[in-house]
PDB file of C-alpha atoms in Angstrom:
ATOM      1  CA  UNK A   4      68.515  48.203  72.426  1.00 37.00           C
ATOM      2  CA  UNK A   5      65.590  45.924  72.970  1.00 37.00           C
ATOM      3  CA  UNK A   6      62.985  46.195  75.704  1.00 38.00           C
ATOM      4  CA  UNK A   7      61.993  44.153  78.724  1.00 39.00           C
ATOM      5  CA  UNK A   8      59.664  41.729  76.872  1.00 45.00           C
ATOM      6  CA  UNK A   9      62.574  40.521  74.740  1.00 41.00           C
ATOM      7  CA  UNK A  10      64.844  40.296  77.776  1.00 40.00           C
ATOM      8  CA  UNK A  11      62.237  38.095  79.458  1.00 43.00           C
ATOM      9  CA  UNK A  12      61.958  35.958  76.328  1.00 45.00           C
ATOM     10  CA  UNK A  13      65.755  35.696  76.158  1.00 42.00           C
ATOM     11  CA  UNK A  14      65.852  34.648  79.809  1.00 42.00           C
ATOM     12  CA  UNK A  15      63.156  32.018  79.180  1.00 47.00           C
ATOM     13  CA  UNK A  16      64.974  30.759  76.096  1.00 44.00           C
ATOM     14  CA  UNK A  17      68.270  30.423  77.949  1.00 42.00           C
ATOM     15  CA  UNK A  18      66.543  28.501  80.738  1.00 42.00           C
ATOM     16  CA  UNK A  19      64.694  26.223  78.305  1.00 45.00           C
ATOM     17  CA  UNK A  20      67.630  25.410  76.057  1.00 43.00           C
ATOM     18  CA  UNK A  21      70.464  25.469  78.534  1.00 44.00           C
ATOM     19  CA  UNK A  22      72.514  27.234  75.836  1.00 52.00           C
ATOM     20  CA  UNK A  23      75.685  28.593  77.413  1.00 53.00           C
ATOM     21  CA  UNK A  24      76.092  31.391  74.869  1.00 48.00           C
ATOM     22  CA  UNK A  25      72.503  32.524  75.184  1.00 51.00           C
ATOM     23  CA  UNK A  26      72.766  32.397  78.959  1.00 53.00           C
ATOM     24  CA  UNK A  27      75.957  34.471  78.917  1.00 51.00           C
ATOM     25  CA  UNK A  28      74.368  37.091  76.670  1.00 47.00           C
ATOM     26  CA  UNK A  29      71.297  37.319  78.882  1.00 44.00           C
ATOM     27  CA  UNK A  30      73.473  37.491  82.001  1.00 47.00           C
ATOM     28  CA  UNK A  31      75.492  40.348  80.516  1.00 43.00           C
ATOM     29  CA  UNK A  32      72.250  42.203  79.785  1.00 40.00           C
ATOM     30  CA  UNK A  33      70.999  41.634  83.317  1.00 41.00           C
ATOM     31  CA  UNK A  34      74.214  42.849  84.955  1.00 44.00           C
ATOM     32  CA  UNK A  35      74.519  45.815  82.623  1.00 42.00           C
ATOM     33  CA  UNK A  36      77.864  44.578  81.338  1.00 42.00           C
ATOM     34  CA  UNK A  37      77.021  44.667  77.660  1.00 38.00           C
ATOM     35  CA  UNK A  38      79.339  45.269  74.790  1.00 41.00           C
ATOM     36  CA  UNK A  39      77.392  47.188  72.210  1.00 42.00           C
ATOM     37  CA  UNK A  40      78.168  46.982  68.524  1.00 46.00           C
ATOM     38  CA  UNK A  41      77.434  49.780  66.097  1.00 48.00           C
ATOM     39  CA  UNK A  42      75.580  49.122  62.864  1.00 63.00           C
ATOM     40  CA  UNK A  43      75.331  52.274  60.730  1.00 58.00           C
ATOM     41  CA  UNK A  44      74.804  54.383  63.841  1.00 54.00           C
ATOM     42  CA  UNK A  45      72.480  51.946  65.623  1.00 59.00           C
ATOM     43  CA  UNK A  46      73.645  50.395  68.875  1.00 67.00           C
ATOM     44  CA  UNK A  47      73.285  46.633  69.059  1.00 80.00           C
ATOM     45  CA  UNK A  48      73.237  44.775  72.344  1.00 84.00           C
ATOM     46  CA  UNK A  49      73.671  41.041  72.976  1.00 90.00           C
ATOM     47  CA  UNK A  50      69.853  40.839  72.925  1.00 92.00           C
ATOM     48  CA  UNK A  51      69.854  42.161  69.348  1.00 93.00           C
ATOM     49  CA  UNK A  52      72.332  39.453  68.356  1.00 95.00           C
ATOM     50  CA  UNK A  53      70.125  36.840  70.038  1.00 96.00           C
ATOM     51  CA  UNK A  54      66.939  37.909  68.279  1.00 97.00           C
ATOM     52  CA  UNK A  55      68.778  37.917  64.950  1.00 98.00           C
ATOM     53  CA  UNK A  56      70.153  34.429  65.678  1.00 98.00           C
ATOM     54  CA  UNK A  57      66.686  33.193  66.668  1.00 98.00           C
ATOM     55  CA  UNK A  58      65.126  34.424  63.444  1.00 98.00           C
ATOM     56  CA  UNK A  59      68.003  32.932  61.442  1.00 99.00           C
ATOM     57  CA  UNK A  60      67.477  29.579  63.177  1.00 98.00           C
ATOM     58  CA  UNK A  61      63.726  29.701  62.611  1.00 97.00           C
ATOM     59  CA  UNK A  62      63.976  30.724  58.964  1.00 97.00           C
ATOM     60  CA  UNK A  63      67.130  28.899  57.853  1.00 98.00           C
ATOM     61  CA  UNK A  64      67.913  26.242  60.459  1.00 96.00           C
ATOM     62  CA  UNK A  65      68.303  23.515  57.843  1.00 96.00           C
ATOM     63  CA  UNK A  66      70.215  25.657  55.373  1.00 98.00           C
ATOM     64  CA  UNK A  67      73.994  25.718  54.829  1.00 98.00           C
ATOM     65  CA  UNK A  68      75.968  28.259  56.873  1.00 99.00           C
ATOM     66  CA  UNK A  69      76.116  30.658  53.910  1.00 99.00           C
ATOM     67  CA  UNK A  70      72.308  30.531  53.745  1.00 99.00           C
ATOM     68  CA  UNK A  71      72.047  31.367  57.430  1.00 99.00           C
ATOM     69  CA  UNK A  72      74.346  34.374  56.991  1.00 99.00           C
ATOM     70  CA  UNK A  73      72.279  35.408  53.959  1.00 99.00           C
ATOM     71  CA  UNK A  74      69.049  35.442  55.995  1.00 99.00           C
ATOM     72  CA  UNK A  75      70.779  37.536  58.654  1.00 99.00           C
ATOM     73  CA  UNK A  76      72.080  39.878  55.958  1.00 99.00           C
ATOM     74  CA  UNK A  77      68.547  40.449  54.642  1.00 99.00           C
ATOM     75  CA  UNK A  78      67.475  41.545  58.119  1.00 98.00           C
ATOM     76  CA  UNK A  79      70.507  43.831  58.478  1.00 98.00           C
ATOM     77  CA  UNK A  80      69.889  45.242  54.991  1.00 98.00           C
ATOM     78  CA  UNK A  81      66.343  46.087  56.032  1.00 98.00           C
ATOM     79  CA  UNK A  82      67.528  47.797  59.225  1.00 96.00           C
ATOM     80  CA  UNK A  83      69.833  49.954  57.097  1.00 96.00           C
ATOM     81  CA  UNK A  84      67.177  50.696  54.431  1.00 97.00           C
ATOM     82  CA  UNK A  85      65.018  53.756  55.096  1.00 96.00           C
ATOM     83  CA  UNK A  86      61.897  51.941  53.838  1.00 97.00           C
ATOM     84  CA  UNK A  87      62.042  49.554  56.807  1.00 97.00           C
ATOM     85  CA  UNK A  88      62.123  50.020  60.591  1.00 96.00           C
ATOM     86  CA  UNK A  89      65.454  50.975  62.147  1.00 92.00           C
ATOM     87  CA  UNK A  90      66.095  48.079  64.528  1.00 95.00           C
ATOM     88  CA  UNK A  91      66.493  44.317  64.360  1.00 97.00           C
ATOM     89  CA  UNK A  92      63.536  43.833  66.668  1.00 96.00           C
ATOM     90  CA  UNK A  93      61.246  46.140  64.689  1.00 96.00           C
ATOM     91  CA  UNK A  94      62.247  44.609  61.339  1.00 98.00           C
ATOM     92  CA  UNK A  95      61.815  41.030  62.514  1.00 97.00           C
ATOM     93  CA  UNK A  96      58.514  41.738  64.239  1.00 97.00           C
ATOM     94  CA  UNK A  97      56.762  43.553  61.403  1.00 97.00           C
ATOM     95  CA  UNK A  98      53.405  41.810  60.942  1.00 96.00           C
ATOM     96  CA  UNK A  99      53.770  38.847  58.590  1.00 91.00           C
ATOM     97  CA  UNK A 100      57.393  39.605  57.716  1.00 94.00           C
ATOM     98  CA  UNK A 101      59.019  36.452  59.110  1.00 96.00           C
ATOM     99  CA  UNK A 102      57.541  32.987  59.479  1.00 94.00           C
ATOM    100  CA  UNK A 103      59.702  32.269  62.536  1.00 95.00           C
ATOM    101  CA  UNK A 104      58.164  35.196  64.410  1.00 97.00           C
ATOM    102  CA  UNK A 105      54.620  34.564  63.179  1.00 95.00           C
ATOM    103  CA  UNK A 106      54.708  30.873  64.135  1.00 95.00           C
ATOM    104  CA  UNK A 107      56.767  31.266  67.313  1.00 95.00           C
ATOM    105  CA  UNK A 108      59.763  29.195  66.239  1.00 93.00           C
ATOM    106  CA  UNK A 109      62.037  32.022  67.424  1.00 94.00           C
ATOM    107  CA  UNK A 110      61.553  30.533  70.891  1.00 93.00           C
ATOM    108  CA  UNK A 111      63.181  27.262  69.833  1.00 93.00           C
ATOM    109  CA  UNK A 112      66.807  26.617  70.831  1.00 95.00           C
ATOM    110  CA  UNK A 113      69.362  28.224  68.548  1.00 95.00           C
ATOM    111  CA  UNK A 114      72.369  26.502  67.062  1.00 97.00           C
ATOM    112  CA  UNK A 115      75.981  27.591  67.274  1.00 97.00           C
ATOM    113  CA  UNK A 116      75.828  28.179  63.500  1.00 98.00           C
ATOM    114  CA  UNK A 117      72.848  30.546  63.816  1.00 98.00           C
ATOM    115  CA  UNK A 118      74.682  32.596  66.433  1.00 97.00           C
ATOM    116  CA  UNK A 119      77.848  32.709  64.305  1.00 98.00           C
ATOM    117  CA  UNK A 120      75.772  33.637  61.245  1.00 98.00           C
ATOM    118  CA  UNK A 121      74.138  36.506  63.145  1.00 98.00           C
ATOM    119  CA  UNK A 122      77.543  37.858  64.135  1.00 96.00           C
ATOM    120  CA  UNK A 123      78.812  37.567  60.547  1.00 97.00           C
ATOM    121  CA  UNK A 124      75.786  39.429  59.184  1.00 98.00           C
ATOM    122  CA  UNK A 125      76.240  42.179  61.778  1.00 96.00           C
ATOM    123  CA  UNK A 126      79.890  42.509  60.702  1.00 95.00           C
ATOM    124  CA  UNK A 127      78.629  43.221  57.183  1.00 96.00           C
ATOM    125  CA  UNK A 128      79.059  39.850  55.499  1.00 98.00           C
ATOM    126  CA  UNK A 129      76.342  39.718  52.830  1.00 98.00           C
ATOM    127  CA  UNK A 130      76.338  36.749  50.444  1.00 98.00           C
ATOM    128  CA  UNK A 131      73.138  38.117  48.869  1.00 98.00           C
ATOM    129  CA  UNK A 132      74.607  41.283  47.409  1.00 97.00           C
ATOM    130  CA  UNK A 133      72.067  43.542  49.099  1.00 98.00           C
ATOM    131  CA  UNK A 134      68.835  41.522  49.146  1.00 98.00           C
ATOM    132  CA  UNK A 135      65.846  42.802  51.099  1.00 98.00           C
ATOM    133  CA  UNK A 136      63.664  39.719  50.673  1.00 97.00           C
ATOM    134  CA  UNK A 137      64.036  35.947  50.666  1.00 97.00           C
ATOM    135  CA  UNK A 138      61.723  32.972  50.307  1.00 96.00           C
ATOM    136  CA  UNK A 139      61.644  29.269  49.696  1.00 94.00           C
ATOM    137  CA  UNK A 140      59.978  28.813  46.287  1.00 94.00           C
ATOM    138  CA  UNK A 141      58.677  25.390  47.332  1.00 92.00           C
ATOM    139  CA  UNK A 142      56.734  26.967  50.211  1.00 90.00           C
ATOM    140  CA  UNK A 143      56.002  30.619  49.380  1.00 87.00           C
ATOM    141  CA  UNK A 144      52.412  31.250  48.352  1.00 84.00           C
ATOM    142  CA  UNK A 145      52.384  35.030  47.880  1.00 84.00           C
ATOM    143  CA  UNK A 146      52.292  36.110  44.248  1.00 86.00           C
ATOM    144  CA  UNK A 147      53.765  39.452  45.341  1.00 88.00           C
ATOM    145  CA  UNK A 148      57.030  37.902  46.508  1.00 86.00           C
ATOM    146  CA  UNK A 149      57.462  35.962  43.264  1.00 82.00           C
ATOM    147  CA  UNK A 150      57.484  39.277  41.372  1.00 88.00           C
ATOM    148  CA  UNK A 151      60.591  40.599  43.159  1.00 93.00           C
ATOM    149  CA  UNK A 152      63.863  40.956  41.217  1.00 95.00           C
ATOM    150  CA  UNK A 153      65.961  37.869  42.066  1.00 97.00           C
ATOM    151  CA  UNK A 154      69.613  38.475  42.931  1.00 98.00           C
ATOM    152  CA  UNK A 155      70.782  34.991  43.917  1.00 98.00           C
ATOM    153  CA  UNK A 156      69.839  31.577  45.224  1.00 98.00           C
ATOM    154  CA  UNK A 157      71.492  30.013  48.258  1.00 98.00           C
ATOM    155  CA  UNK A 158      70.382  26.604  49.466  1.00 98.00           C
ATOM    156  CA  UNK A 159      66.604  26.406  49.286  1.00 98.00           C
ATOM    157  CA  UNK A 160      66.096  30.177  49.403  1.00 98.00           C
ATOM    158  CA  UNK A 161      65.796  32.819  46.717  1.00 98.00           C
ATOM    159  CA  UNK A 162      67.098  36.308  47.582  1.00 98.00           C
ATOM    160  CA  UNK A 163      65.730  39.424  45.926  1.00 98.00           C
ATOM    161  CA  UNK A 164      65.302  43.188  46.021  1.00 97.00           C
TER     162      UNK A 164
END
């Protein structure tokens, strides 16, 4: 589960956006009435779902639904891969790993689609076929990322291992 700083951020986000689903998730965290989900042995709280949805919104807000699920799947794939940290928060907050975290767009309101996409990715839906990386070729500047083995393209993103 995620710590107090994320809970505070979730509370702020719910207040700023007025999002009923976000507010309900934060309220359930506050009252202790959470329904945890298991992901390969890791317990996921509503706060985990929210942070995943926020990163999806920040990284793929303008992408088709399948692209949103794909971004969520990359994060889940990293959580399950021993080369990466073992939680959604730790994966998404690795230095430089996600633009949405680095630039603060994870604090923007999330869409219904981003929340649904997060839930789909947590259930194991993976349109990428196991990707660990994604990027928009029109925006990515790192030569390292362009050398990854491409699995598929969805919307404006390339997905790779």
